[in-house]
GROMACS .gro file of C-alpha atoms in nm:
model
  299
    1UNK     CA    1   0.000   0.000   0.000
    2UNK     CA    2   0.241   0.244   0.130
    3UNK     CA    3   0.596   0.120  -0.028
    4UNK     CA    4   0.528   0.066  -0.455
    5UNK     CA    5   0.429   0.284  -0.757
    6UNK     CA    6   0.079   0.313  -0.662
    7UNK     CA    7   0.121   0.491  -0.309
    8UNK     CA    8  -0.174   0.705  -0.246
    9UNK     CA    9   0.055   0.992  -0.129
   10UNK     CA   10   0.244   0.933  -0.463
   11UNK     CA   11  -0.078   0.967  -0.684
   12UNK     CA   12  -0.257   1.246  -0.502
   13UNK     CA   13   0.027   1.441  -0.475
   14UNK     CA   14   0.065   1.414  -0.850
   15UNK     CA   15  -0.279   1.460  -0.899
   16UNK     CA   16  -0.284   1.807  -0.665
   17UNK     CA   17   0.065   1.928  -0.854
   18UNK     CA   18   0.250   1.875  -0.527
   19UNK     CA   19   0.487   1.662  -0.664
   20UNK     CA   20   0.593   1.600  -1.043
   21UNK     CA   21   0.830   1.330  -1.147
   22UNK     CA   22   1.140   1.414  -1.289
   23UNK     CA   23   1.182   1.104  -1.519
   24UNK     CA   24   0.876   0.994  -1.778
   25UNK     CA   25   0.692   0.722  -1.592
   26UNK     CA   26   0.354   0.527  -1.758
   27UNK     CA   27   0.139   0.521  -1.382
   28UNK     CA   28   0.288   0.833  -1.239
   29UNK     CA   29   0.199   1.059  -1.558
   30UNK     CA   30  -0.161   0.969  -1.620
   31UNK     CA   31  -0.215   1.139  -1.234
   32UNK     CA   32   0.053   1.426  -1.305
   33UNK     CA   33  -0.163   1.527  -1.597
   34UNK     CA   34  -0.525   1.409  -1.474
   35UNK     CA   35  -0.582   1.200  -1.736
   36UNK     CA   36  -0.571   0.866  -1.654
   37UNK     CA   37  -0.635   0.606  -1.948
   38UNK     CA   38  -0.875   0.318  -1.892
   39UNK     CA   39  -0.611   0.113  -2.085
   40UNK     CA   40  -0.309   0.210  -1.848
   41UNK     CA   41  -0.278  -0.172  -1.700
   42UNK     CA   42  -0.098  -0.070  -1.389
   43UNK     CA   43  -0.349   0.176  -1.207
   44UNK     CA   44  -0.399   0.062  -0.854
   45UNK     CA   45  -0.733  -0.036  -0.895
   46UNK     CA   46  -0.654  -0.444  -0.837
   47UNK     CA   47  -0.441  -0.341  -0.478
   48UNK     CA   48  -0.774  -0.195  -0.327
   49UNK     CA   49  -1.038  -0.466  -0.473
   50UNK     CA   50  -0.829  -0.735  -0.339
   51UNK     CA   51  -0.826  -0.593  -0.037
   52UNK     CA   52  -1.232  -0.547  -0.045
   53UNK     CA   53  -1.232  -0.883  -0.142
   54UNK     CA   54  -1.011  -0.981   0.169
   55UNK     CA   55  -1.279  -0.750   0.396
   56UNK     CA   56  -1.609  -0.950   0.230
   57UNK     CA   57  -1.479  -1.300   0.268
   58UNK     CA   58  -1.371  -1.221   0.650
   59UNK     CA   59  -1.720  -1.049   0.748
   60UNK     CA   60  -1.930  -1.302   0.589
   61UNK     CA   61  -1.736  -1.588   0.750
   62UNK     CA   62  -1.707  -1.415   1.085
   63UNK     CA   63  -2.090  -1.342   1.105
   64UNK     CA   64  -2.096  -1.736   1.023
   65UNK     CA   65  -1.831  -1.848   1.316
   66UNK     CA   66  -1.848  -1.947   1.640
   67UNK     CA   67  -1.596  -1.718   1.770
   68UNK     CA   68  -1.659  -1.543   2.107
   69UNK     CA   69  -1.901  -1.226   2.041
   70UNK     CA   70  -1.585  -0.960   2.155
   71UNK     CA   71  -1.365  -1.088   1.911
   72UNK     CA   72  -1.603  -1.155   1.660
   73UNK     CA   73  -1.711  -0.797   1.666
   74UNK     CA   74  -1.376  -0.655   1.690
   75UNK     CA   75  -1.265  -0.820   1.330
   76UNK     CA   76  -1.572  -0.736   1.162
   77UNK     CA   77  -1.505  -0.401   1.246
   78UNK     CA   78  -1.168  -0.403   1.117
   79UNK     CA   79  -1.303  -0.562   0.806
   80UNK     CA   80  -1.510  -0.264   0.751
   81UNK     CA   81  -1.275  -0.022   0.862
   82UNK     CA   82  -1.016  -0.145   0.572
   83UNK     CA   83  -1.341  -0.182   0.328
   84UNK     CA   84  -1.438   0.205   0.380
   85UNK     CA   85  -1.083   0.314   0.381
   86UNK     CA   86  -1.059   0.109   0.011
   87UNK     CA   87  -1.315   0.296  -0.088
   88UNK     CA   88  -1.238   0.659   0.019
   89UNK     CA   89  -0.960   0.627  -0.222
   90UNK     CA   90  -1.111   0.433  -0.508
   91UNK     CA   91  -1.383   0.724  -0.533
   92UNK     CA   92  -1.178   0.991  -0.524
   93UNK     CA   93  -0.902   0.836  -0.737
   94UNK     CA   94  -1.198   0.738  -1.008
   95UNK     CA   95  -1.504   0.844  -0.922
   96UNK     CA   96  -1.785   0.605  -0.996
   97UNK     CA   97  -1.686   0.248  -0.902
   98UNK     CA   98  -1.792  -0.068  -0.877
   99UNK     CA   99  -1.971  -0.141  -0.517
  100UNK     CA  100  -1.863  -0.493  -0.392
  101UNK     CA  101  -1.991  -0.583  -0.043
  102UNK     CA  102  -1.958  -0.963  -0.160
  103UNK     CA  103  -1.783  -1.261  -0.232
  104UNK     CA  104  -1.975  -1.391  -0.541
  105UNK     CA  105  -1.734  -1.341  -0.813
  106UNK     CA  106  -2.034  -1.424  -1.042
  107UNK     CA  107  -2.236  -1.135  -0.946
  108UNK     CA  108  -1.882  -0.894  -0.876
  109UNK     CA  109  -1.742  -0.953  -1.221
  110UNK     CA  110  -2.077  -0.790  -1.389
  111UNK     CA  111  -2.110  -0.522  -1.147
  112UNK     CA  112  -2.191  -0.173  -1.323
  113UNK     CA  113  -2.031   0.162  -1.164
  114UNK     CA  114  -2.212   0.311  -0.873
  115UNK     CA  115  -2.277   0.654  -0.796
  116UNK     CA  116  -2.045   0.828  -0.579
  117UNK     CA  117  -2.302   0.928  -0.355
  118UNK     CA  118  -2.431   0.515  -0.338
  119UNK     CA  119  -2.029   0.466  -0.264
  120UNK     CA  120  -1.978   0.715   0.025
  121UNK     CA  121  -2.334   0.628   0.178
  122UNK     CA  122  -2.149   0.246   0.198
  123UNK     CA  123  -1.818   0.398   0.327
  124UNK     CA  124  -2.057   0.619   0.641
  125UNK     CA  125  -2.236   0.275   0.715
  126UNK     CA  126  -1.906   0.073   0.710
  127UNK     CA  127  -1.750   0.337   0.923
  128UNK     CA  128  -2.081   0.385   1.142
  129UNK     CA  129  -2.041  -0.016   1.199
  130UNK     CA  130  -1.698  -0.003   1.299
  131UNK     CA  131  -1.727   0.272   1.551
  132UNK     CA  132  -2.015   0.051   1.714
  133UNK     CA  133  -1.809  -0.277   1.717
  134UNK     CA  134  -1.473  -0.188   1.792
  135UNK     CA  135  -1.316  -0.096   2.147
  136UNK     CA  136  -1.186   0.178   2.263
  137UNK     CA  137  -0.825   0.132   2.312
  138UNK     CA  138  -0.567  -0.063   2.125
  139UNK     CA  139  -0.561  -0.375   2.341
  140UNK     CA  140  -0.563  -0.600   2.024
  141UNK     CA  141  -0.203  -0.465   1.979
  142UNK     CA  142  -0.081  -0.446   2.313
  143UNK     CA  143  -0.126  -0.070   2.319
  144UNK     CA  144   0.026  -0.023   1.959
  145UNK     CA  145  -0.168   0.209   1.751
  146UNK     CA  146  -0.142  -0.011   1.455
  147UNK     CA  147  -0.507  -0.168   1.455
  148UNK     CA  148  -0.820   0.024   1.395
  149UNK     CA  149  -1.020   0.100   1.735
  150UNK     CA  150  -1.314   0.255   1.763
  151UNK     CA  151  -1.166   0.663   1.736
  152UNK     CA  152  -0.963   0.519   1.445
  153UNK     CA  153  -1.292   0.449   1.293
  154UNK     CA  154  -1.453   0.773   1.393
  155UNK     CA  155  -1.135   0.986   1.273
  156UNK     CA  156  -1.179   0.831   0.921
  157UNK     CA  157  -1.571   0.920   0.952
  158UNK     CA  158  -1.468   1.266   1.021
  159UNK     CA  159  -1.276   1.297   0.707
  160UNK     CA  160  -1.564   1.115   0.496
  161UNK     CA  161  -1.838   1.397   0.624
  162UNK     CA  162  -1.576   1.665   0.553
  163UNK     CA  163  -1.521   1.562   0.243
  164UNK     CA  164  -1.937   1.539   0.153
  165UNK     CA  165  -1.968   1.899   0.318
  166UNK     CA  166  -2.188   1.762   0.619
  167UNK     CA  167  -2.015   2.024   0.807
  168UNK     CA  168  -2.194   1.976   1.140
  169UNK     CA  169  -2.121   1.567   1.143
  170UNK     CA  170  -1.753   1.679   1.071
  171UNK     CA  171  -1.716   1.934   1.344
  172UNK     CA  172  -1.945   1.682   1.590
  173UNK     CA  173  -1.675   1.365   1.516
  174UNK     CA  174  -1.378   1.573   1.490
  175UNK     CA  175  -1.437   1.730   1.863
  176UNK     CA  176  -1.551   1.331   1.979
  177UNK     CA  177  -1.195   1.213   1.858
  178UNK     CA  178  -0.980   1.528   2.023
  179UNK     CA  179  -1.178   1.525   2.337
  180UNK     CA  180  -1.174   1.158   2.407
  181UNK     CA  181  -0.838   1.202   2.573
  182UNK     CA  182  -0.656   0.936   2.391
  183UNK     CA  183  -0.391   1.140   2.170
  184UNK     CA  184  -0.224   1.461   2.205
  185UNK     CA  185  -0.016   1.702   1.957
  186UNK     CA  186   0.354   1.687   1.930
  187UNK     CA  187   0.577   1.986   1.942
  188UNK     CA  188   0.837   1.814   1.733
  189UNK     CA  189   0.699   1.817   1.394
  190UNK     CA  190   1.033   1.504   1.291
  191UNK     CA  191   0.853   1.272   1.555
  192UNK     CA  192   0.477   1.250   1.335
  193UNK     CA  193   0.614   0.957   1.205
  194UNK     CA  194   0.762   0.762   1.539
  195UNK     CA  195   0.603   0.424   1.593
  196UNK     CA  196   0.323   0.479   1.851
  197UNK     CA  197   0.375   0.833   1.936
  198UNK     CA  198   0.136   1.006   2.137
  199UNK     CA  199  -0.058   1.171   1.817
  200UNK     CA  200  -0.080   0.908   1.592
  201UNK     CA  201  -0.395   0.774   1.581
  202UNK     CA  202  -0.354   0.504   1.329
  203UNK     CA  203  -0.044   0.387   1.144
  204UNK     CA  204   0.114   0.065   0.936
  205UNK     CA  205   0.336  -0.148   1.161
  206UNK     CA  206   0.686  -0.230   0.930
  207UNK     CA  207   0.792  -0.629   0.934
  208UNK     CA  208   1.140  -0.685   1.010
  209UNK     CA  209   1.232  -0.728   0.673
  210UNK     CA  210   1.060  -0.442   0.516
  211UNK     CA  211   1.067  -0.134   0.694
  212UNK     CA  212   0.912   0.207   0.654
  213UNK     CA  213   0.923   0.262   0.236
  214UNK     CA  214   0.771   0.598   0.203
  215UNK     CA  215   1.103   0.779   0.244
  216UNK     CA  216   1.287   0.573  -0.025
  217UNK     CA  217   1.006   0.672  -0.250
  218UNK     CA  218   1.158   1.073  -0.181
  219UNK     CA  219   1.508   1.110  -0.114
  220UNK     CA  220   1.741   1.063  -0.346
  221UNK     CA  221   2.131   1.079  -0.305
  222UNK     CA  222   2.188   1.027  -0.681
  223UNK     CA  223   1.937   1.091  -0.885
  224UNK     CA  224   1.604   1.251  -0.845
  225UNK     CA  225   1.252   1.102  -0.853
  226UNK     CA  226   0.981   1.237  -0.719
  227UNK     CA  227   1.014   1.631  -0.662
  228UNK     CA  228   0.829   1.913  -0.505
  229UNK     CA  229   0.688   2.164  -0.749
  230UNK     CA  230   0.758   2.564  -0.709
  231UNK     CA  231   0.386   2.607  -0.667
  232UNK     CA  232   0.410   2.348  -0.302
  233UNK     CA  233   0.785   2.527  -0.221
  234UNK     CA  234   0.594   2.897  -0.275
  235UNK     CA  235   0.289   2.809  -0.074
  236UNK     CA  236   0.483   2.818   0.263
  237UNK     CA  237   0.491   3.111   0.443
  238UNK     CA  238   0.814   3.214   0.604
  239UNK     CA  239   0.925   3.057   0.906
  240UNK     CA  240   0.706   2.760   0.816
  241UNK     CA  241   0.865   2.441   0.982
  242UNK     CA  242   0.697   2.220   0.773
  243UNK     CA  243   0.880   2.358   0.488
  244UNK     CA  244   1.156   2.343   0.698
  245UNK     CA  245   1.183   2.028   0.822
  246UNK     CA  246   0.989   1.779   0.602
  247UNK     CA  247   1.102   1.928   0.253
  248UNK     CA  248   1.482   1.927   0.162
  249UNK     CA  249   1.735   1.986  -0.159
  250UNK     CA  250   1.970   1.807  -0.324
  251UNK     CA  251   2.202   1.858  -0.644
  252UNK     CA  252   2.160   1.668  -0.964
  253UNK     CA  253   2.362   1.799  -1.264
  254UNK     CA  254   2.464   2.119  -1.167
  255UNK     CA  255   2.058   2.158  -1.084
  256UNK     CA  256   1.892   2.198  -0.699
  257UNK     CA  257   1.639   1.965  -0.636
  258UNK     CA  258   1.335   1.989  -0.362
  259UNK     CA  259   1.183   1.631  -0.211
  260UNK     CA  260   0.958   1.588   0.091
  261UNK     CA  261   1.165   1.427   0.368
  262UNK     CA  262   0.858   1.396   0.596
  263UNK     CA  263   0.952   1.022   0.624
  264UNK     CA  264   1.336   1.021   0.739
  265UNK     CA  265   1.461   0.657   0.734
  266UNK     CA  266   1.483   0.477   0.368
  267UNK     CA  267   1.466   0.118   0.367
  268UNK     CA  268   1.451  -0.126   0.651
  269UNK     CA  269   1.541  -0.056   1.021
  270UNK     CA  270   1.463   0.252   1.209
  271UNK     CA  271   1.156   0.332   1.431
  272UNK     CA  272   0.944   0.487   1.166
  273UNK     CA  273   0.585   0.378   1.070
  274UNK     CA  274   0.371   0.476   0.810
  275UNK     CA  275   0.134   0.687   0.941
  276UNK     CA  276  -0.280   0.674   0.792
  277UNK     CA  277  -0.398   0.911   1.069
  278UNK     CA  278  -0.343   1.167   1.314
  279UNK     CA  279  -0.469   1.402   1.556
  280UNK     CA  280  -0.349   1.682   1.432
  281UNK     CA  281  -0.580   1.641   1.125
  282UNK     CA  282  -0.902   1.627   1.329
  283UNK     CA  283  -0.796   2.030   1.451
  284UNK     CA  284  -0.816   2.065   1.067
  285UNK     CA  285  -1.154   1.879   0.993
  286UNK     CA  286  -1.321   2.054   1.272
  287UNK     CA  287  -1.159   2.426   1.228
  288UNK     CA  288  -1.291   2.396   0.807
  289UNK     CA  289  -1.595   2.273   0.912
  290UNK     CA  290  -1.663   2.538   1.186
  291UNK     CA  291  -1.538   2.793   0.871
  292UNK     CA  292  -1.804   2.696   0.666
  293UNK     CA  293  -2.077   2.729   0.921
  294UNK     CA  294  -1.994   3.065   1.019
  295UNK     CA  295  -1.818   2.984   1.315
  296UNK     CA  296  -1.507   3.195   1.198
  297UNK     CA  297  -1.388   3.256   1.601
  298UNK     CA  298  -1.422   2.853   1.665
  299UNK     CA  299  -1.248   2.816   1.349
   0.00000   0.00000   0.00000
C-alpha cells in the first residue's frame, strides 16, 4: 500500500501538482496530468479490490463463526474499517466504481459503476459499523496504535463527512476524537512519524524485513525522482517548519532539487511507521468545518 508505484501519497500528490516526477513514468503521468487512461494496465485499482475482497470473505465468515461475540465484533469491524478506507480512495481516485460488499465473483465480475453518492453512503455505514463494534483502546495490539479501534474508525468518519460537506457531522466527530483524551499534539513536527507516538492515531506497523518505504520513495542521493513543485515550495509562508523540516534539496547535474523528507529513514530498520492518521488532522476537519458554518472565532 504504502511502499510501490501506486502509493496514495504518490498519486494524489501528483494529482494536486504537489509533486511532479522528474523522469517519464507510464502510472505516475496519467495522475501528473489528470488523465488517466482506462487502458493504463498498472493503475492501482486491483491493490484496493483485493483488499475489499479480503474484507467481504472475513465479514461473511465471521458473522458465520463461532468465535466469542468480543472478538467476533472486533474483526468485523476491522473488516469494515479497511473496506471504507478502500473505498475513500477508489472514489476519489476514479469516481464512480464498482460497489462490492460480496464474495460472489459471479455477481462482482458484472457489477456496473455506482454513484459516488451510493459509494460514500457504503463507506458512512461501514465506518458507522466499525465505531459501534470496535473498542476503545488498542488492546488488540498491546497498546500499539497499529489496529483500527473505535476513534480510528470515527477519525476516518470525520474525514468522509468533511469531504461530503456535512459540516456539522464533521465538526461533531472531529471534537468526539480530540476530546476523548486518547492522543495529544507533538511539538516536534520530525517525531509525526515515530512508531506509537502520542498523536498518531492510526499507522502501518513495518515487518522486520521491510521497513518504513515511504522515504525511499523521496530522497534521493543520486538521482532525483519524485520532486516538489515551485507552486508546493511557494505556498509556505516564512518561518514555516513544515517547509523546513519535512522538505529538503539536493544537487543533480549542476541543478537543486526539492523532495519531501517527511519520512526520514529509507529502507529497513529505524523506528518509523507509516502513518494513515493523526490528531493533528481532526484540529483541521473541525476548524474547516466550523469555517463553513460561520463559526469563523471557533475556526
Amino acid at each position: 500500500f504504502s511502499g510501490s508505484d501506486f502509493n496514495p501519497t504518490i498519486l494524489t500528490g501528483l494529482s494536486a501538482d504537489e509533486l511532479y516526477n522528474f523522469f517519464p513514468d507510464p502510472i505516475w503521468d496519467d495522475y501528473a496530468q489528470n488523465h488517466i487512461q482506462a487502458t493504463n494496465s498498472q493503475l492501482p485499482w486491483t491493490i484496493f479490490y483485493n483488499a475489499i475482497y479480503q474484507t467481504n470473505l472475513a465479514v461473511e465468515g465471521l458473522q458465520n463463526s463461532g468465535l466469542p461475540t468480543t472478538e467476533k465484533d472486533h474483526y468485523i469491524g476491522e473488516a469494515k474499517f479497511i473496506r471504507a478506507y478502500s473505498y475513500f480512495y477508489l472514489v476519489n481516485l476514479f469516481g464512480e466504481v464498482p460497489l462490492l460488499t460480496s464474495t460472489n465473483v459471479s455477481q462482482n465480475a458484472k457489477a456496473a459503476r455506482a454513484s459516488i453518492p451510493v459509494v460514500y453512503n457504503q463507506i458512512v455505514q461501514d465506518l458507522t459499523d466499525a465505531g459501534n463494534l470496535l473498542g476503545k483502546d488498542y488492546s488488540f495490539t498491546g497498546g500499539q496504535h497499529t489496529r483500527a479501534d473505535k476513534w480510528v474508525a470515527l477519525a476516518l468518519l470525520a474525514r468522509i463527512y468533511l469531504y461530503q460537506k456535512d459540516w456539522a457531522n464533521a465538526e461533531n466527530l472531529a471534537s468526539h476524537v480530540i476530546d476523548s483524551g486518547n492522543y495529544s499534539l507533538l511539538t516536534d513536527l520530525d517525531s509525526f512519524a515515530i512508531q506509537n507516538n502520542p498523536e498518531a492515531i492510526l499507522q502501518l506497523a513495518n515487518n522486520a524485513n521491510d521497513g518504513n518505504l515511504e522515504a525511499g520513495s523521496f530522497i534521493f542521493t543520486t538521482s532525483p525522482s519524485l520532486l516538489c513543485t515551485n507552486s508546493l515550495l511557494s505556498a509556505f509562508e516564512p518561518g514555516d517548519q513544515r517547509r523546513n523540516k519535512w522538505i529538503d534539496s539536493a544537487v543533480y547535474q549542476g541543478s537543486v532539487y526539492y523532495f519531501p523528507t517527511k519520512y526520514k529513514v529509507v529502507g529497513s530498520g529505524g523506528n518509523e511507521y507509516y502513518t494513515i492518521l493523526r490528531l493533528s488532522e481532526q484540529y483541521l476537519i473541525r476548524a474547516e468545518a466550523r469555517a463553513e458554518q460561520g463559526d469563523i472565532q471557533g475556526a
